[in-house]
Amino acid sequence: MKIDRVTLYHLRMPLRAPFETSFGRAYERECILLEVQADGLTGYGECVADRSPGYAYETSGTAWHILRDFLVPAVLGQDIAQPVDFQRLAAAVRGHPMAKAGLEMALWDLQGKREGRSLRELLGGQRARVEVGVSVGIQESPEALVGVVADYLRQGYGRIKIKIKPGRDVIDAQAVRRAFPDVRLQVDANSAYTLESAAVLRPLDDLNLLLIEQPLAEDDLWDHSKLQAQFQTPICLDESIRSPRHARQALEMGACRIINIKQGRVGGLSQALAIHDLCRERDVPVWCGGMLETGVGRAANLALASLPGFTLPGDISATDRYYEQDITRERFTLNPDSTIDVPDGPGLGVSIDRVALERFTLAKLQLP
Ligand code: SMG
Ligand code: MG
């Protein structure tokens, strides 16, 4: 496909409820929507970098710059046969995986539309619906958290993840475990601890958690390997896995026993697929993480999570969990068995609500 034009939309969307993690509280979410025109077709991609560099160093601002000045110029006028070929064109840009992933996603959407095949089919996904859970932010108190979790369980979510930070870790997890002895529960620290300060997390090992996500620094594998040796509960890495190479090294080192795969964090769906394959060969469970995506990124996550190695529920909740109004006409809903249907239309299988898109657009740039 010959890339004729790329349009970037910098979006800001209000969240239905604030979302608090160890690195701060968000009331809104930013992202960049990419609209790519090729061979008379239009593909969409979502760059998941947010306003501030709390989760990762990339922001909507850095991604805009890298896309506008480097990645989009690298693809304009090029004939790209397969989405994965984009990785070669993007190799001149060091880092910036979220910017790359947004553009690659649009190429997958285009390929699917050209061939009349869904992204699920293109990736080799096998399931028509995927198991999902919900990620619950830090609340005012452990009691308030138990109330919010109860509400999600009533809605039908079969797996709960709670965010933790120093001072709000063991007490929160114990409160939820006491209230719901059988719920599938996991915690996510978003790099809030050091090897030394993580000693306070020891009681988590008695709570029958599915996993402990990213306790230590995002650029660290070695200390995670030391920490994993001290815990029965599997450590799952999120921020620390930025490429298939990191995934291999983390597993070889024993830095984790489970991997959270986010196409944005690893530089694209092709790279997410490679990590999935590598983990599957080694019988290492993976699951699909979330970045509060719009319907565009959510559709991609659902397709990815339909691959056979995704054996744990993803952070892919229903649209209602995040947004009053989304930029896709399609809204994703939770089935009673805690699954969400994978879109089966061509490409991502979603269409853009232009009125909503306009409402949330802070800036728009058409290239060339
Ligand atoms: O999309 O439901 C979602 C959010 C899932 O907790 C979630 N994501 O570290 O895994 C994570 C966080 C990163 C985003 S925080 C803004
Ligand atoms: Mg995480």
mmCIF file of C-alpha atoms and ligand atoms in Angstrom:
data_model
loop_
_atom_site.group_PDB
_atom_site.id
_atom_site.type_symbol
_atom_site.label_atom_id
_atom_site.label_comp_id
_atom_site.label_asym_id
_atom_site.label_seq_id
_atom_site.Cartn_x
_atom_site.Cartn_y
_atom_site.Cartn_z
ATOM 1 C CA MET A 1 0.000 0.000 0.000
ATOM 2 C CA LYS A 2 1.246 3.403 -0.987
ATOM 3 C CA ILE A 3 0.909 5.909 1.834
ATOM 4 C CA ASP A 4 -0.640 9.108 0.453
ATOM 5 C CA ARG A 5 -1.553 11.128 3.506
ATOM 6 C CA VAL A 6 -1.418 11.005 7.286
ATOM 7 C CA THR A 7 -3.572 13.152 9.562
ATOM 8 C CA LEU A 8 -2.816 13.477 13.268
ATOM 9 C CA TYR A 9 -5.465 14.395 15.835
ATOM 10 C CA HIS A 10 -4.363 15.323 19.328
ATOM 11 C CA LEU A 11 -7.288 14.339 21.534
ATOM 12 C CA ARG A 12 -8.262 15.029 25.126
ATOM 13 C CA MET A 13 -11.184 13.100 26.543
ATOM 14 C CA PRO A 14 -12.814 13.384 29.989
ATOM 15 C CA LEU A 15 -12.746 10.167 32.022
ATOM 16 C CA ARG A 16 -16.008 9.161 33.680
ATOM 17 C CA ALA A 17 -14.180 8.864 36.988
ATOM 18 C CA PRO A 18 -10.697 9.936 38.078
ATOM 19 C CA PHE A 19 -8.064 7.194 37.846
ATOM 20 C CA GLU A 20 -5.353 7.221 40.511
ATOM 21 C CA THR A 21 -2.133 5.247 40.271
ATOM 22 C CA SER A 22 1.147 5.390 42.201
ATOM 23 C CA PHE A 23 2.280 8.207 39.888
ATOM 24 C CA GLY A 24 -0.747 10.467 40.083
ATOM 25 C CA ARG A 25 -4.441 11.052 39.506
ATOM 26 C CA ALA A 26 -5.914 11.557 36.012
ATOM 27 C CA TYR A 27 -9.246 13.216 35.269
ATOM 28 C CA GLU A 28 -8.803 13.200 31.491
ATOM 29 C CA ARG A 29 -6.887 11.192 28.970
ATOM 30 C CA GLU A 30 -4.925 12.392 25.981
ATOM 31 C CA CYS A 31 -3.855 10.398 22.946
ATOM 32 C CA ILE A 32 -3.156 10.859 19.245
ATOM 33 C CA LEU A 33 -5.448 9.417 16.621
ATOM 34 C CA LEU A 34 -3.752 8.662 13.302
ATOM 35 C CA GLU A 35 -5.704 8.626 10.081
ATOM 36 C CA VAL A 36 -3.711 7.104 7.235
ATOM 37 C CA GLN A 37 -4.798 7.183 3.602
ATOM 38 C CA ALA A 38 -3.488 4.599 1.145
ATOM 39 C CA ASP A 39 -4.868 3.162 -2.100
ATOM 40 C CA GLY A 40 -8.196 4.938 -1.559
ATOM 41 C CA LEU A 41 -8.657 3.388 1.887
ATOM 42 C CA THR A 42 -8.444 4.960 5.338
ATOM 43 C CA GLY A 43 -6.871 3.249 8.333
ATOM 44 C CA TYR A 44 -6.865 4.384 11.955
ATOM 45 C CA GLY A 45 -4.369 3.951 14.733
ATOM 46 C CA GLU A 46 -4.151 5.176 18.303
ATOM 47 C CA CYS A 47 -0.948 6.379 19.907
ATOM 48 C CA VAL A 48 -1.437 5.752 23.622
ATOM 49 C CA ALA A 49 1.058 8.288 25.002
ATOM 50 C CA ASP A 50 -0.747 10.445 27.590
ATOM 51 C CA ARG A 51 -0.299 14.104 28.587
ATOM 52 C CA SER A 52 2.328 13.577 31.274
ATOM 53 C CA PRO A 53 5.382 11.276 31.460
ATOM 54 C CA GLY A 54 4.185 9.413 34.579
ATOM 55 C CA TYR A 55 3.772 5.930 33.146
ATOM 56 C CA ALA A 56 6.470 6.257 30.474
ATOM 57 C CA TYR A 57 8.766 8.964 29.152
ATOM 58 C CA GLU A 58 6.624 9.438 26.065
ATOM 59 C CA THR A 59 3.844 12.038 26.136
ATOM 60 C CA SER A 60 1.289 13.166 23.592
ATOM 61 C CA GLY A 61 3.681 16.076 22.997
ATOM 62 C CA THR A 62 6.774 13.965 22.301
ATOM 63 C CA ALA A 63 4.786 11.543 20.173
ATOM 64 C CA TRP A 64 3.367 14.404 18.096
ATOM 65 C CA HIS A 65 6.897 15.665 17.474
ATOM 66 C CA ILE A 66 8.328 12.235 16.612
ATOM 67 C CA LEU A 67 5.402 11.405 14.332
ATOM 68 C CA ARG A 68 5.343 14.770 12.564
ATOM 69 C CA ASP A 69 9.086 15.192 12.110
ATOM 70 C CA PHE A 70 10.347 11.619 11.694
ATOM 71 C CA LEU A 71 7.932 8.708 11.465
ATOM 72 C CA VAL A 72 5.314 10.157 9.142
ATOM 73 C CA PRO A 73 7.954 11.556 6.734
ATOM 74 C CA ALA A 74 9.544 8.079 6.728
ATOM 75 C CA VAL A 75 6.344 6.466 5.417
ATOM 76 C CA LEU A 76 4.827 9.144 3.158
ATOM 77 C CA GLY A 77 4.978 8.072 -0.479
ATOM 78 C CA GLN A 78 6.367 4.650 0.492
ATOM 79 C CA ASP A 79 4.884 1.417 -0.726
ATOM 80 C CA ILE A 80 4.533 -0.747 2.362
ATOM 81 C CA ALA A 81 3.637 -4.364 1.688
ATOM 82 C CA GLN A 82 3.087 -5.561 5.279
ATOM 83 C CA PRO A 83 2.584 -3.645 8.540
ATOM 84 C CA VAL A 84 5.679 -5.311 10.027
ATOM 85 C CA ASP A 85 7.786 -3.731 7.242
ATOM 86 C CA PHE A 86 7.158 -0.405 8.962
ATOM 87 C CA GLN A 87 9.573 -1.489 11.708
ATOM 88 C CA ARG A 88 12.453 -1.259 9.230
ATOM 89 C CA LEU A 89 11.443 2.281 8.223
ATOM 90 C CA ALA A 90 11.041 3.236 11.874
ATOM 91 C CA ALA A 91 14.385 1.779 12.936
ATOM 92 C CA ALA A 92 16.090 5.139 12.372
ATOM 93 C CA VAL A 93 14.135 6.467 15.353
ATOM 94 C CA ARG A 94 15.539 5.276 18.639
ATOM 95 C CA GLY A 95 12.920 4.544 21.288
ATOM 96 C CA HIS A 96 9.492 6.229 21.145
ATOM 97 C CA PRO A 97 7.596 2.926 20.930
ATOM 98 C CA MET A 98 4.157 4.477 21.473
ATOM 99 C CA ALA A 99 4.585 6.842 18.533
ATOM 100 C CA LYS A 100 5.658 3.904 16.355
ATOM 101 C CA ALA A 101 2.856 1.660 17.553
ATOM 102 C CA GLY A 102 0.169 4.216 16.689
ATOM 103 C CA LEU A 103 1.316 4.377 13.094
ATOM 104 C CA GLU A 104 1.749 0.627 12.786
ATOM 105 C CA MET A 105 -1.799 0.086 14.058
ATOM 106 C CA ALA A 106 -3.185 2.196 11.222
ATOM 107 C CA LEU A 107 -1.264 0.025 8.727
ATOM 108 C CA TRP A 108 -2.872 -3.118 10.160
ATOM 109 C CA ASP A 109 -6.291 -1.476 9.866
ATOM 110 C CA LEU A 110 -5.507 -0.652 6.249
ATOM 111 C CA GLN A 111 -4.290 -4.156 5.465
ATOM 112 C CA GLY A 112 -7.433 -5.659 6.945
ATOM 113 C CA LYS A 113 -9.654 -3.302 4.990
ATOM 114 C CA ARG A 114 -7.784 -4.056 1.782
ATOM 115 C CA GLU A 115 -8.085 -7.821 2.255
ATOM 116 C CA GLY A 116 -11.550 -7.790 3.847
ATOM 117 C CA ARG A 117 -10.162 -9.551 6.930
ATOM 118 C CA SER A 118 -10.414 -8.639 10.594
ATOM 119 C CA LEU A 119 -7.361 -7.766 12.652
ATOM 120 C CA ARG A 120 -8.066 -10.890 14.678
ATOM 121 C CA GLU A 121 -7.678 -12.997 11.538
ATOM 122 C CA LEU A 122 -4.552 -11.133 10.443
ATOM 123 C CA LEU A 123 -2.897 -11.713 13.812
ATOM 124 C CA GLY A 124 -3.976 -15.350 14.056
ATOM 125 C CA GLY A 125 -6.385 -14.835 16.948
ATOM 126 C CA GLN A 126 -8.600 -17.791 17.738
ATOM 127 C CA ARG A 127 -11.284 -16.578 20.100
ATOM 128 C CA ALA A 128 -14.390 -14.594 19.155
ATOM 129 C CA ARG A 129 -14.647 -13.158 22.689
ATOM 130 C CA VAL A 130 -11.949 -12.605 25.240
ATOM 131 C CA GLU A 131 -11.866 -12.694 29.017
ATOM 132 C CA VAL A 132 -11.418 -9.304 30.607
ATOM 133 C CA GLY A 133 -11.008 -7.709 34.007
ATOM 134 C CA VAL A 134 -11.057 -4.202 35.393
ATOM 135 C CA SER A 135 -8.224 -2.064 36.748
ATOM 136 C CA VAL A 136 -9.326 -0.140 39.836
ATOM 137 C CA GLY A 137 -7.508 3.033 40.844
ATOM 138 C CA ILE A 138 -6.471 3.977 44.378
ATOM 139 C CA GLN A 139 -9.509 5.210 46.336
ATOM 140 C CA GLU A 140 -9.915 7.478 49.365
ATOM 141 C CA SER A 141 -9.705 4.541 51.793
ATOM 142 C CA PRO A 142 -9.567 0.731 51.747
ATOM 143 C CA GLU A 143 -13.287 0.734 52.645
ATOM 144 C CA ALA A 144 -14.089 2.929 49.660
ATOM 145 C CA LEU A 145 -12.016 0.596 47.486
ATOM 146 C CA VAL A 146 -14.023 -2.421 48.654
ATOM 147 C CA GLY A 147 -17.183 -0.539 47.670
ATOM 148 C CA VAL A 148 -15.893 0.239 44.186
ATOM 149 C CA VAL A 149 -14.742 -3.362 43.690
ATOM 150 C CA ALA A 150 -18.156 -4.626 44.813
ATOM 151 C CA ASP A 151 -19.739 -2.448 42.183
ATOM 152 C CA TYR A 152 -17.528 -3.844 39.407
ATOM 153 C CA LEU A 153 -18.224 -7.406 40.556
ATOM 154 C CA ARG A 154 -21.951 -6.649 40.351
ATOM 155 C CA GLN A 155 -21.411 -5.421 36.793
ATOM 156 C CA GLY A 156 -19.917 -8.813 35.961
ATOM 157 C CA TYR A 157 -16.147 -8.334 36.002
ATOM 158 C CA GLY A 158 -14.539 -11.627 36.936
ATOM 159 C CA ARG A 159 -11.060 -10.335 37.633
ATOM 160 C CA ILE A 160 -10.009 -7.322 39.661
ATOM 161 C CA LYS A 161 -6.711 -5.469 39.562
ATOM 162 C CA ILE A 162 -6.035 -2.842 42.199
ATOM 163 C CA LYS A 163 -3.431 -0.132 41.989
ATOM 164 C CA ILE A 164 -1.059 0.093 44.947
ATOM 165 C CA LYS A 165 1.525 2.567 46.225
ATOM 166 C CA PRO A 166 3.636 2.804 49.397
ATOM 167 C CA GLY A 167 1.280 3.158 52.357
ATOM 168 C CA ARG A 168 -1.659 1.867 50.344
ATOM 169 C CA ASP A 169 -0.548 -1.625 49.413
ATOM 170 C CA VAL A 170 -1.011 -4.472 51.869
ATOM 171 C CA ILE A 171 -3.969 -2.858 53.685
ATOM 172 C CA ASP A 172 -5.835 -2.309 50.426
ATOM 173 C CA ALA A 173 -5.162 -5.788 49.091
ATOM 174 C CA GLN A 174 -6.081 -7.403 52.419
ATOM 175 C CA ALA A 175 -9.324 -5.423 52.604
ATOM 176 C CA VAL A 176 -10.380 -6.580 49.143
ATOM 177 C CA ARG A 177 -9.317 -10.170 49.829
ATOM 178 C CA ARG A 178 -11.247 -10.239 53.114
ATOM 179 C CA ALA A 179 -14.391 -8.914 51.460
ATOM 180 C CA PHE A 180 -14.105 -11.214 48.423
ATOM 181 C CA PRO A 181 -12.239 -14.390 49.387
ATOM 182 C CA ASP A 182 -12.577 -16.036 45.963
ATOM 183 C CA VAL A 183 -12.219 -13.184 43.503
ATOM 184 C CA ARG A 184 -9.404 -13.331 40.978
ATOM 185 C CA LEU A 185 -7.233 -10.500 42.276
ATOM 186 C CA GLN A 186 -3.940 -8.884 41.271
ATOM 187 C CA VAL A 187 -2.061 -5.696 42.136
ATOM 188 C CA ASP A 188 -0.102 -3.138 40.111
ATOM 189 C CA ALA A 189 2.540 -0.862 41.687
ATOM 190 C CA ASN A 190 3.671 1.004 38.553
ATOM 191 C CA SER A 191 7.320 1.021 39.671
ATOM 192 C CA ALA A 192 6.681 2.596 43.082
ATOM 193 C CA TYR A 193 9.156 0.447 45.073
ATOM 194 C CA THR A 194 12.833 -0.395 45.335
ATOM 195 C CA LEU A 195 14.231 -3.820 46.131
ATOM 196 C CA GLU A 196 14.592 -2.627 49.743
ATOM 197 C CA SER A 197 11.217 -0.880 50.152
ATOM 198 C CA ALA A 198 9.425 -3.804 48.508
ATOM 199 C CA ALA A 199 10.042 -5.824 51.682
ATOM 200 C CA VAL A 200 6.760 -4.376 53.012
ATOM 201 C CA LEU A 201 4.927 -6.239 50.247
ATOM 202 C CA ARG A 202 5.764 -9.626 51.733
ATOM 203 C CA PRO A 203 2.238 -10.181 53.232
ATOM 204 C CA LEU A 204 0.831 -10.004 49.680
ATOM 205 C CA ASP A 205 2.248 -13.481 49.217
ATOM 206 C CA ASP A 206 -0.464 -14.851 51.533
ATOM 207 C CA LEU A 207 -3.397 -13.357 49.613
ATOM 208 C CA ASN A 208 -3.571 -15.809 46.730
ATOM 209 C CA LEU A 209 -2.994 -13.094 44.112
ATOM 210 C CA LEU A 210 -2.746 -13.922 40.424
ATOM 211 C CA LEU A 211 0.312 -11.707 40.148
ATOM 212 C CA ILE A 212 2.162 -8.640 41.383
ATOM 213 C CA GLU A 213 2.660 -6.215 38.507
ATOM 214 C CA GLN A 214 5.735 -4.010 38.048
ATOM 215 C CA PRO A 215 6.832 -3.398 41.636
ATOM 216 C CA LEU A 216 10.265 -1.947 40.765
ATOM 217 C CA ALA A 217 11.765 0.584 38.372
ATOM 218 C CA GLU A 218 10.793 0.591 34.722
ATOM 219 C CA ASP A 219 14.415 0.287 33.587
ATOM 220 C CA ASP A 220 15.210 -2.588 35.893
ATOM 221 C CA LEU A 221 15.247 -6.321 35.272
ATOM 222 C CA TRP A 222 17.957 -7.449 37.641
ATOM 223 C CA ASP A 223 16.352 -6.370 40.920
ATOM 224 C CA HIS A 224 13.059 -7.824 39.753
ATOM 225 C CA SER A 225 14.848 -11.157 39.413
ATOM 226 C CA LYS A 226 16.044 -10.856 43.003
ATOM 227 C CA LEU A 227 12.561 -9.908 44.184
ATOM 228 C CA GLN A 228 10.890 -12.742 42.274
ATOM 229 C CA ALA A 229 13.165 -15.202 44.080
ATOM 230 C CA GLN A 230 11.727 -13.933 47.388
ATOM 231 C CA PHE A 231 8.053 -14.293 46.374
ATOM 232 C CA GLN A 232 5.813 -17.271 45.662
ATOM 233 C CA THR A 233 3.370 -15.039 43.773
ATOM 234 C CA PRO A 234 4.387 -14.510 40.145
ATOM 235 C CA ILE A 235 5.822 -11.110 39.346
ATOM 236 C CA CYS A 236 4.442 -9.717 36.096
ATOM 237 C CA LEU A 237 6.376 -7.070 34.202
ATOM 238 C CA ASP A 238 4.681 -4.226 32.368
ATOM 239 C CA GLU A 239 6.841 -1.068 32.026
ATOM 240 C CA SER A 240 10.125 -3.038 31.976
ATOM 241 C CA ILE A 241 9.283 -5.016 28.829
ATOM 242 C CA ARG A 242 9.797 -2.685 25.885
ATOM 243 C CA SER A 243 10.772 -5.194 23.186
ATOM 244 C CA PRO A 244 10.902 -8.910 22.448
ATOM 245 C CA ARG A 245 14.536 -8.781 23.561
ATOM 246 C CA HIS A 246 13.579 -7.438 26.988
ATOM 247 C CA ALA A 247 10.975 -10.190 27.249
ATOM 248 C CA ARG A 248 13.524 -12.905 26.484
ATOM 249 C CA GLN A 249 16.081 -11.475 28.876
ATOM 250 C CA ALA A 250 13.548 -11.021 31.670
ATOM 251 C CA LEU A 251 12.483 -14.651 31.360
ATOM 252 C CA GLU A 252 16.043 -15.933 31.166
ATOM 253 C CA MET A 253 16.883 -13.939 34.280
ATOM 254 C CA GLY A 254 13.812 -15.011 36.197
ATOM 255 C CA ALA A 255 12.747 -11.377 36.563
ATOM 256 C CA CYS A 256 9.089 -12.333 36.090
ATOM 257 C CA ARG A 257 6.866 -15.341 35.428
ATOM 258 C CA ILE A 258 4.111 -13.494 33.555
ATOM 259 C CA ILE A 259 4.199 -10.665 31.000
ATOM 260 C CA ASN A 260 1.704 -7.879 30.429
ATOM 261 C CA ILE A 261 1.708 -7.125 26.692
ATOM 262 C CA LYS A 262 0.761 -3.644 25.475
ATOM 263 C CA GLN A 263 1.229 -2.997 21.795
ATOM 264 C CA GLY A 264 1.951 0.685 22.523
ATOM 265 C CA ARG A 265 4.688 0.053 25.057
ATOM 266 C CA VAL A 266 6.533 -2.409 22.793
ATOM 267 C CA GLY A 267 6.419 -0.399 19.564
ATOM 268 C CA GLY A 268 3.563 -1.995 17.671
ATOM 269 C CA LEU A 269 1.307 -4.977 17.155
ATOM 270 C CA SER A 270 4.064 -6.828 15.261
ATOM 271 C CA GLN A 271 6.286 -6.612 18.332
ATOM 272 C CA ALA A 272 3.435 -7.610 20.642
ATOM 273 C CA LEU A 273 2.923 -10.657 18.449
ATOM 274 C CA ALA A 274 6.629 -11.541 18.670
ATOM 275 C CA ILE A 275 6.511 -11.342 22.492
ATOM 276 C CA HIS A 276 3.382 -13.488 22.513
ATOM 277 C CA ASP A 277 5.107 -16.136 20.372
ATOM 278 C CA LEU A 278 8.257 -16.111 22.466
ATOM 279 C CA CYS A 279 6.265 -16.530 25.689
ATOM 280 C CA ARG A 280 4.077 -19.227 24.213
ATOM 281 C CA GLU A 281 7.105 -21.328 23.240
ATOM 282 C CA ARG A 282 8.167 -21.187 26.867
ATOM 283 C CA ASP A 283 4.702 -21.706 28.377
ATOM 284 C CA VAL A 284 4.804 -18.268 29.984
ATOM 285 C CA PRO A 285 1.313 -16.771 30.420
ATOM 286 C CA VAL A 286 0.663 -13.341 28.937
ATOM 287 C CA TRP A 287 -2.261 -10.942 29.121
ATOM 288 C CA CYS A 288 -3.217 -7.744 27.375
ATOM 289 C CA GLY A 289 -2.652 -4.534 29.313
ATOM 290 C CA GLY A 290 -4.627 -1.341 28.850
ATOM 291 C CA MET A 291 -3.869 2.351 28.438
ATOM 292 C CA LEU A 292 -7.406 3.713 28.829
ATOM 293 C CA GLU A 293 -7.765 3.421 25.063
ATOM 294 C CA THR A 294 -10.520 4.867 22.912
ATOM 295 C CA GLY A 295 -12.590 2.440 20.853
ATOM 296 C CA VAL A 296 -9.780 2.378 18.270
ATOM 297 C CA GLY A 297 -7.077 1.070 20.587
ATOM 298 C CA ARG A 298 -9.609 -1.074 22.438
ATOM 299 C CA ALA A 299 -10.493 -2.870 19.189
ATOM 300 C CA ALA A 300 -6.787 -3.587 18.615
ATOM 301 C CA ASN A 301 -6.378 -4.885 22.175
ATOM 302 C CA LEU A 302 -9.337 -7.217 21.802
ATOM 303 C CA ALA A 303 -7.932 -8.668 18.576
ATOM 304 C CA LEU A 304 -4.520 -9.127 20.175
ATOM 305 C CA ALA A 305 -5.996 -10.755 23.282
ATOM 306 C CA SER A 306 -7.722 -13.369 21.106
ATOM 307 C CA LEU A 307 -4.358 -15.037 20.440
ATOM 308 C CA PRO A 308 -3.941 -18.401 22.157
ATOM 309 C CA GLY A 309 -1.141 -17.409 24.543
ATOM 310 C CA PHE A 310 -3.281 -14.745 26.231
ATOM 311 C CA THR A 311 -4.425 -17.035 29.020
ATOM 312 C CA LEU A 312 -5.106 -14.407 31.694
ATOM 313 C CA PRO A 313 -7.888 -11.769 31.533
ATOM 314 C CA GLY A 314 -6.883 -8.439 29.995
ATOM 315 C CA ASP A 315 -7.215 -4.860 31.252
ATOM 316 C CA ILE A 316 -9.794 -4.335 28.509
ATOM 317 C CA SER A 317 -12.956 -3.125 30.156
ATOM 318 C CA ALA A 318 -16.231 -2.001 28.616
ATOM 319 C CA THR A 319 -16.407 1.489 27.101
ATOM 320 C CA ASP A 320 -18.653 2.567 30.004
ATOM 321 C CA ARG A 321 -15.798 2.029 32.450
ATOM 322 C CA TYR A 322 -13.940 4.911 30.795
ATOM 323 C CA TYR A 323 -15.969 7.271 28.625
ATOM 324 C CA GLU A 324 -19.385 8.857 28.464
ATOM 325 C CA GLN A 325 -18.743 9.502 24.786
ATOM 326 C CA ASP A 326 -16.132 7.683 22.680
ATOM 327 C CA ILE A 327 -14.716 8.508 19.251
ATOM 328 C CA THR A 328 -15.913 5.221 17.747
ATOM 329 C CA ARG A 329 -19.540 4.624 16.878
ATOM 330 C CA GLU A 330 -19.155 1.173 18.388
ATOM 331 C CA ARG A 331 -19.218 0.881 22.176
ATOM 332 C CA PHE A 332 -17.837 -2.262 23.785
ATOM 333 C CA THR A 333 -19.984 -3.981 26.387
ATOM 334 C CA LEU A 334 -19.301 -6.655 28.974
ATOM 335 C CA ASN A 335 -20.918 -10.060 28.487
ATOM 336 C CA PRO A 336 -22.267 -11.791 31.624
ATOM 337 C CA ASP A 337 -19.291 -14.203 31.576
ATOM 338 C CA SER A 338 -16.765 -11.333 31.923
ATOM 339 C CA THR A 339 -15.843 -11.398 28.247
ATOM 340 C CA ILE A 340 -15.988 -8.804 25.479
ATOM 341 C CA ASP A 341 -16.632 -9.692 21.847
ATOM 342 C CA VAL A 342 -13.734 -9.224 19.443
ATOM 343 C CA PRO A 343 -14.767 -7.024 16.490
ATOM 344 C CA ASP A 344 -15.088 -9.025 13.282
ATOM 345 C CA GLY A 345 -15.367 -6.313 10.630
ATOM 346 C CA PRO A 346 -12.437 -5.629 8.277
ATOM 347 C CA GLY A 347 -9.329 -4.268 9.983
ATOM 348 C CA LEU A 348 -10.015 -2.929 13.469
ATOM 349 C CA GLY A 349 -13.718 -3.262 12.763
ATOM 350 C CA VAL A 350 -14.619 0.147 14.135
ATOM 351 C CA SER A 351 -15.811 3.404 12.570
ATOM 352 C CA ILE A 352 -15.164 6.963 13.690
ATOM 353 C CA ASP A 353 -17.858 9.247 15.083
ATOM 354 C CA ARG A 354 -16.737 12.500 13.402
ATOM 355 C CA VAL A 355 -18.768 14.710 15.726
ATOM 356 C CA ALA A 356 -17.172 13.161 18.802
ATOM 357 C CA LEU A 357 -13.757 13.324 17.156
ATOM 358 C CA GLU A 358 -14.171 17.033 16.512
ATOM 359 C CA ARG A 359 -15.367 17.629 20.060
ATOM 360 C CA PHE A 360 -12.224 16.102 21.585
ATOM 361 C CA THR A 361 -9.657 17.426 19.100
ATOM 362 C CA LEU A 362 -7.137 19.923 20.504
ATOM 363 C CA ALA A 363 -5.014 20.037 17.337
ATOM 364 C CA LYS A 364 -5.069 18.537 13.879
ATOM 365 C CA LEU A 365 -2.260 18.203 11.361
ATOM 366 C CA GLN A 366 -2.430 16.886 7.823
ATOM 367 C CA LEU A 367 0.772 15.622 6.194
ATOM 368 C CA PRO A 368 1.867 16.451 3.580
HETATM 369 O O1 SMG B 1 -7.043 0.620 30.179
HETATM 370 O O2 SMG B 1 -8.192 -0.199 31.836
HETATM 371 C C1 SMG B 1 -7.212 0.376 31.369
HETATM 372 C C2 SMG B 1 -6.126 0.816 32.341
HETATM 373 C C3 SMG B 1 -5.330 -0.351 32.814
HETATM 374 O O3 SMG B 1 -4.177 -0.039 34.861
HETATM 375 C C4 SMG B 1 -4.152 0.095 33.653
HETATM 376 N N1 SMG B 1 -3.105 0.613 33.001
HETATM 377 O O4 SMG B 1 0.132 0.221 34.399
HETATM 378 O O5 SMG B 1 -1.189 -1.212 33.612
HETATM 379 C C5 SMG B 1 -0.946 -0.049 33.895
HETATM 380 C C6 SMG B 1 -1.909 1.065 33.653
HETATM 381 C C7 SMG B 1 -1.273 2.105 32.795
HETATM 382 C C8 SMG B 1 -2.128 3.261 32.497
HETATM 383 S S1 SMG B 1 -2.231 4.355 33.810
HETATM 384 C C9 SMG B 1 -2.848 5.787 33.132
HETATM 385 MG MG MG B 2 0.713 -1.863 34.715
#
